[in-house]
Short mmCIF file of C-alpha atoms in Angstrom, two decimals:
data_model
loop_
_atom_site.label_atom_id
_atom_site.label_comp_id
_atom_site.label_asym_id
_atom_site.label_seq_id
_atom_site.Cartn_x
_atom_site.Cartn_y
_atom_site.Cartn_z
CA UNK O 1 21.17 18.73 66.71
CA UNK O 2 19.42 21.00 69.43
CA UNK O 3 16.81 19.55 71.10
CA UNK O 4 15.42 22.97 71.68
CA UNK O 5 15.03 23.75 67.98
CA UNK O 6 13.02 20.64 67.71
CA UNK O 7 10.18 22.18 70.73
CA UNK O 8 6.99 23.40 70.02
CA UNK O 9 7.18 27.06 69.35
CA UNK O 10 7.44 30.06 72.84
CA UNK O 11 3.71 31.22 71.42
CA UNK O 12 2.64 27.49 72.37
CA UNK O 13 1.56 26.32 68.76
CA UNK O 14 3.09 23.27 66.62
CA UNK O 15 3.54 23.74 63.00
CA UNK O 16 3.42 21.58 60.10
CA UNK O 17 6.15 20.62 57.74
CA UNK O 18 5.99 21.19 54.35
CA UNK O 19 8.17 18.82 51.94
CA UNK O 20 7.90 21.27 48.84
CA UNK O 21 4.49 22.84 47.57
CA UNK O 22 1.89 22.16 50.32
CA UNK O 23 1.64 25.48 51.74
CA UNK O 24 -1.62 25.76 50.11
CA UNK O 25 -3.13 22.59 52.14
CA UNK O 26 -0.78 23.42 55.41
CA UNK O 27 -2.59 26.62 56.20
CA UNK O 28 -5.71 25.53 55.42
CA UNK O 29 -5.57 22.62 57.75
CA UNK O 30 -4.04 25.20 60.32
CA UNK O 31 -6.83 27.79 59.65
CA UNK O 32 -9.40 24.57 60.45
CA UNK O 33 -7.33 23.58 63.86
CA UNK O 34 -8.15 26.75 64.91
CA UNK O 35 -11.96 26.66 64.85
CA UNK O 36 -12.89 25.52 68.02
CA UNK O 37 -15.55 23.83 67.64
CA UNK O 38 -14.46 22.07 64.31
CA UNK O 39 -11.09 20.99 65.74
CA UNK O 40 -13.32 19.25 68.75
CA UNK O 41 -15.79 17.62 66.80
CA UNK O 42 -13.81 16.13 64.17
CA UNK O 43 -11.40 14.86 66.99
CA UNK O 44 -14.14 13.16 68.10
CA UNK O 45 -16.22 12.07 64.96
CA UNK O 46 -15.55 7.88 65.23
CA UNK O 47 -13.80 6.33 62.05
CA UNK O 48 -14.00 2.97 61.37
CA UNK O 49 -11.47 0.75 59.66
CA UNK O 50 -12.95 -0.92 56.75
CA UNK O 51 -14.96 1.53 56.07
CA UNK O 52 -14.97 3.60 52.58
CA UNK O 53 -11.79 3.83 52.22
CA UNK O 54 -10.70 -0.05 53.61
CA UNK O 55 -8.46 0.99 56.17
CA UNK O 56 -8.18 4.05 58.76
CA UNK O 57 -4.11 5.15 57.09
CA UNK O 58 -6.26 5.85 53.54
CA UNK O 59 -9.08 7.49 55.65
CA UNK O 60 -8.61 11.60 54.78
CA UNK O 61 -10.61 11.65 58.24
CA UNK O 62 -8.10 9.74 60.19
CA UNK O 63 -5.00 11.48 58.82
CA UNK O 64 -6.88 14.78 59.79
CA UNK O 65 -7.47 13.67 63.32
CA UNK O 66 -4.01 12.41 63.32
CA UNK O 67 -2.78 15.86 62.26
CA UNK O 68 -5.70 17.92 64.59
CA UNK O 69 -4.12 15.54 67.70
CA UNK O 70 -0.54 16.69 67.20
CA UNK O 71 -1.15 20.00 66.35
CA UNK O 72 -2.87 19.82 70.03
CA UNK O 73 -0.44 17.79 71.78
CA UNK O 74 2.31 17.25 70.66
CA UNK O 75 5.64 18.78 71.95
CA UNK O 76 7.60 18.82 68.37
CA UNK O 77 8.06 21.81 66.50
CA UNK O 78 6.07 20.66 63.61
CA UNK O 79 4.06 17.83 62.55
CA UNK O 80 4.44 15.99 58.60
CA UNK O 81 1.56 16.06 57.56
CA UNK O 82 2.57 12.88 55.27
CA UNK O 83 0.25 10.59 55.75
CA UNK O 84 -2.64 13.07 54.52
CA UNK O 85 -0.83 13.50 51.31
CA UNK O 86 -0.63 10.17 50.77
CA UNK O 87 -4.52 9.28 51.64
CA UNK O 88 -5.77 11.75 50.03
CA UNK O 89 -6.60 11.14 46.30
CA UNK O 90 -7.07 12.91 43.48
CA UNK O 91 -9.68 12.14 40.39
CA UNK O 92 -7.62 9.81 39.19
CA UNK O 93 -6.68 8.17 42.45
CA UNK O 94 -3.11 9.33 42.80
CA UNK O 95 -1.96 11.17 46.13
CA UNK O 96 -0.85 14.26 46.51
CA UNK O 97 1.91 15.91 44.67
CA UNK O 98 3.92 17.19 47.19
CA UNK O 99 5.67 19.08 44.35
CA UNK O 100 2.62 20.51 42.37
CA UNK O 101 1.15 23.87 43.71
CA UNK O 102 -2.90 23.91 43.98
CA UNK O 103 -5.70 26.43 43.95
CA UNK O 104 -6.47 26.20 47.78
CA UNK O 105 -10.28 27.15 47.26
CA UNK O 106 -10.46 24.12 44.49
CA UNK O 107 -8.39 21.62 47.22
CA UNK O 108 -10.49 22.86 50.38
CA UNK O 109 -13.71 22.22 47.85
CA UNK O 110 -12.62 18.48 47.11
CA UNK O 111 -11.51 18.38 50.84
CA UNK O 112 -14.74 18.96 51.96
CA UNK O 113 -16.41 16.45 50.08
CA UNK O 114 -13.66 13.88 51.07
CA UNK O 115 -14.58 14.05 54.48
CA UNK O 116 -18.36 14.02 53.80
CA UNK O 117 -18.26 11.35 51.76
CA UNK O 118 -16.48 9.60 54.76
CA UNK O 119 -18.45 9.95 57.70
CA UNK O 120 -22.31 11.64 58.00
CA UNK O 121 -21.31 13.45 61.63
CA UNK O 122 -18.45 15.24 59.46
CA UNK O 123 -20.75 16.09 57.22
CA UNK O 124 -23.40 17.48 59.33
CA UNK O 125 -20.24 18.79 61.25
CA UNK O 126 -18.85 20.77 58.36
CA UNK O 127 -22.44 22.03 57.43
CA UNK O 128 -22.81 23.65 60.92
CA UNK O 129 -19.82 25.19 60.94
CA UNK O 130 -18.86 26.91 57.48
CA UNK O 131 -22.22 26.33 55.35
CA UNK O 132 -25.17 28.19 54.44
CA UNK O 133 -27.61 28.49 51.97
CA UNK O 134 -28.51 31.70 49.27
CA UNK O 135 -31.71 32.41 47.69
CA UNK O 136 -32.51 33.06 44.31
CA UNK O 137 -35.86 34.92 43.72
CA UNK O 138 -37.03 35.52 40.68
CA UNK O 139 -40.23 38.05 39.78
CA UNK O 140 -42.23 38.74 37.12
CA UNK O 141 -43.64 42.13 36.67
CA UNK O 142 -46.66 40.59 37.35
CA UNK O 143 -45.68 39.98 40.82
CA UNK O 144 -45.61 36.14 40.71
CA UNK O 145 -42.31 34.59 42.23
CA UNK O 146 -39.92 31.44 42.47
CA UNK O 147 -37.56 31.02 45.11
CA UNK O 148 -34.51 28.34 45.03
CA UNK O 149 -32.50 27.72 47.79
CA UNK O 150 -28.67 26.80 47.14
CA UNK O 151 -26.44 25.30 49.84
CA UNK O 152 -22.57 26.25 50.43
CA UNK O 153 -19.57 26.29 51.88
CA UNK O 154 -17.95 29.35 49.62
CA UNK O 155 -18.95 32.42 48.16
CA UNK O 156 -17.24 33.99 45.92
CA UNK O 157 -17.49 37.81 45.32
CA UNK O 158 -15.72 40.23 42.97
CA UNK O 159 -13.73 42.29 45.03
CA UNK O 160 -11.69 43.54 42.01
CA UNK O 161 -12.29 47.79 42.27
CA UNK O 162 -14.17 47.50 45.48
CA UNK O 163 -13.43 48.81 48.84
CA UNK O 164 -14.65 46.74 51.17
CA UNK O 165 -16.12 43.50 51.82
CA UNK O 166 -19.40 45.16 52.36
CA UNK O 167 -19.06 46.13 48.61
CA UNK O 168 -18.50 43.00 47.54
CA UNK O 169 -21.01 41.29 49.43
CA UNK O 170 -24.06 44.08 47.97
CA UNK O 171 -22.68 43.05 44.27
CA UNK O 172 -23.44 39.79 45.29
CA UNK O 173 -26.98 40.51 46.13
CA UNK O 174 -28.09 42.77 43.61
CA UNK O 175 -30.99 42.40 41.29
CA UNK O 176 -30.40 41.36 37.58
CA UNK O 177 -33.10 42.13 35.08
CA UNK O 178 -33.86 39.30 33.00
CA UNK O 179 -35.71 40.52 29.42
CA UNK O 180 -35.86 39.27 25.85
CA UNK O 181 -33.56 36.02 25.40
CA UNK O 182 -33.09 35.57 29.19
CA UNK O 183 -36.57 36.96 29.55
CA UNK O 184 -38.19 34.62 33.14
CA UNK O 185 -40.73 31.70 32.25
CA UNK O 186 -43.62 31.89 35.01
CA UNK O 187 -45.39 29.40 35.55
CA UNK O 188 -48.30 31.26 36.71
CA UNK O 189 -48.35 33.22 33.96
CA UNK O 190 -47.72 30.79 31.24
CA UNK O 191 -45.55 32.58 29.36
CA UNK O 192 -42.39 34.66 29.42
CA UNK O 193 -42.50 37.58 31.25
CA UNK O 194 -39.26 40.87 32.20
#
């Protein structure tokens, strides 16, 4: 044993331990500590025993505070994130696999809603920090229009062939005719119109 193999790391950071396969959630809860502003306020969002999930050691909030709190104090090396893989549940309630690789963007997805579902401030928190909303306009050729606003967290862009994210991002946004079958139904109009 050498004490100074178990220190947190000459660059000043703590890492987090990962028992098998959760590299996936390990830099994903590292990318997170290092937002600022998210680390502080979900340090300080208030979680309450009893509350949706009975007790604060099977709160997904807690165990991310607990993890946040180390990551910012702590003078280990690296911090097991343990207790987060067992709070946090899948569909059918079990915890986390700590042997079964996972699509980050799907975990980060059901993360997300974890910790809404948990507490409105990490909600409103989350929203703040990493969501937005799109627009989808549609027009006839008459001119008539209908706008729907989406929220989100993610986009996801094709960036398969493309240079840059720019590229991407102008796929994203470009028109699509709609004609025939997929022809638009205005409302104004009363009938479907390209």
């Amino acid at each position: 044993y050498d004490p100074g193999d178990a220190g947190r790391s000459t660059c000043g950071y703590v890492g987090l331990v990962n028992p098998a396969c959760i590299c996936y959630m390990n830099s994903l809860l590292q990318s997170m500590y290092m937002v600022p502003a998210l680390r502080a306020g979900l340090l300080a969002v208030e979680v309450r025993s009893g509350g949706v999930t009975g007790s604060r050691a099977e709160s997904v909030l807690y165990q991310l505070q607990r993890i946040f709190g180390h990551l910012l104090l702590s003078r280990r090396k690296a911090f097991d994130p343990q207790g987060l893989c067992r709070a946090y549940r899948d569909f059918e309630g079990q915890p986390v696999d700590v042997f079964t690789q996972v699509d980050a963007s799907e975990f980060l997805t059901q993360f997300f809603d974890k910790l809404e579902g948990e507490s409105p401030a990490a909600r409103s928190l989350l929203q703040r920090t990493f969501g937005g909303s799109i627009a989808s306009v549609v027009r006839c050729e008459k001119g008539h229009f209908s706008t729907r606003r989406e929220p989100y967290y993610f986009l996801s862009v094709d960036v398969d062939g493309k240079r840059s994210l720019s590229e991407s991002l102008a796929q994203l946004v470009e028109a699509d005719v709609l004609s025939g079958e997929s022809a638009y139904e205005c409302e104004r109009c009363g009938c479907k119109v390209d």
